[in-house]
Short mmCIF file of C-alpha atoms in Angstrom, two decimals:
data_model
loop_
_atom_site.label_atom_id
_atom_site.label_comp_id
_atom_site.label_asym_id
_atom_site.label_seq_id
_atom_site.Cartn_x
_atom_site.Cartn_y
_atom_site.Cartn_z
CA MET A 1 33.18 -17.97 21.47
CA LYS A 2 30.90 -20.58 19.88
CA LYS A 3 29.65 -19.79 16.37
CA VAL A 4 26.08 -20.39 15.24
CA LEU A 5 24.66 -20.08 11.72
CA ILE A 6 20.94 -19.51 11.16
CA PHE A 7 19.86 -20.23 7.58
CA LEU A 8 17.17 -18.01 6.07
CA ALA A 9 15.07 -18.43 2.94
CA ASP A 10 12.10 -16.47 1.61
CA GLY A 11 9.00 -17.49 3.56
CA PHE A 12 10.87 -18.36 6.77
CA GLU A 13 8.91 -17.94 10.01
CA GLU A 14 10.31 -14.70 11.41
CA ILE A 15 9.82 -15.68 15.07
CA GLU A 16 11.67 -18.96 14.53
CA GLY A 17 14.63 -17.33 12.79
CA LEU A 18 14.97 -14.08 14.72
CA THR A 19 14.22 -15.30 18.26
CA PRO A 20 17.22 -17.65 18.19
CA ALA A 21 19.38 -14.89 16.64
CA ASP A 22 18.41 -12.47 19.41
CA LEU A 23 18.58 -14.83 22.38
CA LEU A 24 21.77 -16.61 21.34
CA ARG A 25 23.50 -13.25 20.96
CA ARG A 26 22.28 -12.31 24.45
CA GLY A 27 23.86 -15.58 25.58
CA GLY A 28 27.26 -14.51 24.27
CA LEU A 29 27.26 -16.68 21.15
CA GLU A 30 28.50 -15.43 17.78
CA VAL A 31 25.43 -15.66 15.54
CA THR A 32 25.44 -15.19 11.78
CA THR A 33 22.27 -15.17 9.71
CA VAL A 34 22.84 -16.74 6.31
CA SER A 35 20.70 -16.19 3.22
CA ILE A 36 20.41 -19.13 0.84
CA MET A 37 18.55 -16.93 -1.69
CA GLY A 38 21.58 -15.46 -3.50
CA ARG A 39 20.81 -12.01 -2.03
CA ARG A 40 21.11 -10.63 1.48
CA THR A 41 17.51 -9.43 1.84
CA VAL A 42 15.22 -12.32 2.73
CA THR A 43 11.47 -11.83 3.13
CA GLY A 44 9.77 -13.80 5.88
CA ARG A 45 6.40 -15.54 5.95
CA SER A 46 4.73 -12.37 7.26
CA ARG A 47 6.38 -10.31 4.49
CA ILE A 48 8.95 -8.78 6.88
CA PRO A 49 12.22 -8.14 5.02
CA VAL A 50 15.34 -9.16 6.92
CA GLU A 51 18.93 -8.34 5.97
CA ALA A 52 21.04 -11.48 6.44
CA ASP A 53 24.61 -11.12 7.66
CA CYS A 54 26.02 -13.06 4.71
CA LEU A 55 25.21 -15.18 1.68
CA PHE A 56 25.54 -18.95 1.78
CA GLU A 57 28.19 -18.75 -0.95
CA THR A 58 30.50 -16.54 1.15
CA CYS A 59 29.87 -17.99 4.61
CA ARG A 60 32.47 -20.11 6.44
CA ILE A 61 30.13 -22.97 7.36
CA ASP A 62 32.98 -25.26 8.42
CA GLU A 63 33.83 -22.87 11.28
CA ALA A 64 30.37 -23.09 12.85
CA ASP A 65 29.67 -25.01 16.05
CA ALA A 66 25.92 -25.16 15.37
CA LEU A 67 23.52 -24.86 12.43
CA VAL A 68 19.91 -23.71 12.88
CA LEU A 69 16.94 -24.09 10.53
CA PRO A 70 13.74 -22.10 11.12
CA GLY A 71 10.39 -23.26 9.78
CA GLY A 72 7.84 -21.41 7.69
CA MET A 73 6.65 -21.96 4.16
CA PRO A 74 7.86 -21.83 1.52
CA GLY A 75 11.15 -21.24 3.38
CA VAL A 76 11.49 -24.88 4.40
CA THR A 77 10.96 -25.96 0.80
CA TYR A 78 13.83 -23.71 -0.30
CA LEU A 79 16.02 -25.02 2.54
CA SER A 80 15.30 -28.63 1.58
CA GLU A 81 16.09 -28.00 -2.09
CA HIS A 82 19.43 -26.25 -1.48
CA GLN A 83 22.17 -28.79 -2.29
CA GLY A 84 24.95 -26.84 -0.59
CA LEU A 85 22.95 -26.64 2.63
CA ALA A 86 22.16 -30.36 2.43
CA GLU A 87 25.88 -31.15 2.22
CA ALA A 88 26.66 -28.76 5.10
CA LEU A 89 24.00 -30.37 7.31
CA LYS A 90 25.25 -33.88 6.55
CA GLU A 91 28.86 -32.86 7.23
CA ALA A 92 27.91 -31.12 10.51
CA ALA A 93 25.97 -34.18 11.68
CA LYS A 94 28.85 -36.47 10.72
CA LYS A 95 31.21 -34.34 12.83
CA GLY A 96 28.80 -34.31 15.79
CA LYS A 97 28.15 -30.57 15.55
CA LEU A 98 24.89 -29.27 16.95
CA VAL A 99 22.11 -29.23 14.34
CA CYS A 100 18.87 -27.51 15.33
CA ALA A 101 15.53 -27.14 13.56
CA ILE A 102 12.10 -25.85 14.51
CA CYS A 103 8.55 -26.15 13.14
CA ALA A 104 8.70 -27.73 9.67
CA GLY A 105 12.50 -27.30 9.67
CA PRO A 106 13.10 -30.79 11.13
CA THR A 107 11.64 -32.26 7.91
CA VAL A 108 14.78 -31.03 6.11
CA LEU A 109 16.83 -33.19 8.48
CA GLY A 110 14.40 -36.10 8.12
CA GLY A 111 14.59 -35.88 4.34
CA LEU A 112 18.36 -36.22 4.54
CA GLY A 113 18.07 -39.30 6.77
CA LEU A 114 19.79 -37.51 9.66
CA LEU A 115 17.08 -38.23 12.23
CA LYS A 116 17.14 -42.03 11.92
CA GLY A 117 17.24 -43.41 15.44
CA GLN A 118 16.92 -39.94 17.00
CA LYS A 119 14.04 -38.60 19.06
CA ALA A 120 12.54 -35.54 17.33
CA THR A 121 9.56 -33.22 17.21
CA CYS A 122 8.11 -30.82 14.64
CA TYR A 123 5.06 -28.75 13.74
CA PRO A 124 1.85 -30.83 14.03
CA GLY A 125 1.08 -32.42 10.68
CA CYS A 126 4.72 -32.55 9.50
CA GLU A 127 5.56 -35.80 11.30
CA SER A 128 5.72 -37.84 8.08
CA GLY A 129 8.78 -35.79 7.12
CA LEU A 130 10.78 -37.03 10.13
CA THR A 131 11.87 -40.22 8.40
CA GLY A 132 13.22 -42.78 10.84
CA ALA A 133 12.81 -40.60 13.94
CA ASP A 134 11.26 -41.57 17.25
CA LEU A 135 8.44 -39.00 17.24
CA SER A 136 7.69 -36.81 20.24
CA THR A 137 5.17 -34.07 20.99
CA ASP A 138 7.46 -32.36 23.52
CA GLU A 139 7.99 -28.67 22.78
CA VAL A 140 11.79 -29.09 22.55
CA VAL A 141 13.63 -32.37 22.04
CA GLU A 142 17.35 -32.89 22.48
CA SER A 143 18.69 -36.13 21.00
CA GLY A 144 22.35 -36.73 20.26
CA SER A 145 23.64 -33.72 18.37
CA PHE A 146 20.14 -32.59 17.35
CA ILE A 147 17.67 -30.17 18.91
CA THR A 148 14.19 -29.97 17.39
CA SER A 149 11.14 -27.95 18.36
CA ARG A 150 7.49 -27.55 17.41
CA GLY A 151 6.83 -24.01 16.18
CA ALA A 152 6.68 -20.26 16.73
CA GLY A 153 5.23 -20.72 20.23
CA THR A 154 8.26 -22.78 21.27
CA ALA A 155 10.94 -20.48 19.81
CA ILE A 156 12.03 -19.18 23.22
CA PRO A 157 12.52 -22.58 24.92
CA PHE A 158 14.16 -23.83 21.70
CA SER A 159 16.63 -20.94 21.79
CA LEU A 160 17.30 -21.38 25.50
CA LYS A 161 18.07 -25.08 24.96
CA ILE A 162 20.60 -24.17 22.26
CA ILE A 163 22.25 -21.69 24.64
CA GLU A 164 22.35 -24.32 27.38
CA ARG A 165 23.91 -26.87 25.06
CA LEU A 166 26.56 -24.51 23.66
CA THR A 167 27.39 -22.78 26.94
CA ASP A 168 25.78 -23.93 30.19
CA ARG A 169 22.49 -24.08 32.09
CA GLY A 170 23.33 -21.00 34.17
CA ASN A 171 23.83 -18.85 31.09
CA SER A 172 20.56 -20.10 29.61
CA ALA A 173 18.77 -19.29 32.89
CA ARG A 174 20.37 -15.82 32.93
CA VAL A 175 19.08 -15.10 29.41
CA ALA A 176 15.61 -16.42 30.33
CA GLN A 177 15.52 -14.18 33.37
CA SER A 178 16.73 -11.16 31.38
CA ILE A 179 13.71 -11.41 29.06
CA VAL A 180 11.26 -12.19 31.90
CA PHE A 181 10.60 -15.68 30.53
CA CYS A 182 9.02 -17.62 33.36
CA ASP A 183 7.63 -21.13 33.57
CA ARG A 184 4.11 -21.17 32.24
CA VAL A 185 1.38 -21.93 34.74
CA ASP A 186 -1.47 -24.16 33.60
CA SER A 187 -4.81 -22.47 34.16
#
């Protein structure tokens, strides 16, 4: 079973952290939420407390197949300032592991120089943080070993793309169908 770590910090966007946790688990992936705050309870942007599965200091990051960063402020600031997480992201990228980020989360990757030469997207207005990336306004962008997405409204397609990448398209479609997620129709 593929292992996915979702990193949480105070101020994270709850939809962007918990939607992937929920949907990836539905897709049969082993998901662990990881607090970088030195305590298991992390409070999201909307002041919703969430109990992380483990602390960064005790988590086996090297065993993960994918790392996921949600957006939300000041959560992204905490993520970008965490030296241990920076090293883990660089090591994962070096090994070709899947690295995923949504909303302002891709700016953490941009700040580390990981998106140079990659196509990427982010929350509107955060584009300057995607240093060296080929910018896109697509809701979800897959480029090399990176998946990026735009924000809370794209959390479901972001999650489904991660499932597809780590398992297969059929499993992703099964999860989409199980939550009654249908293609949106332009009005």
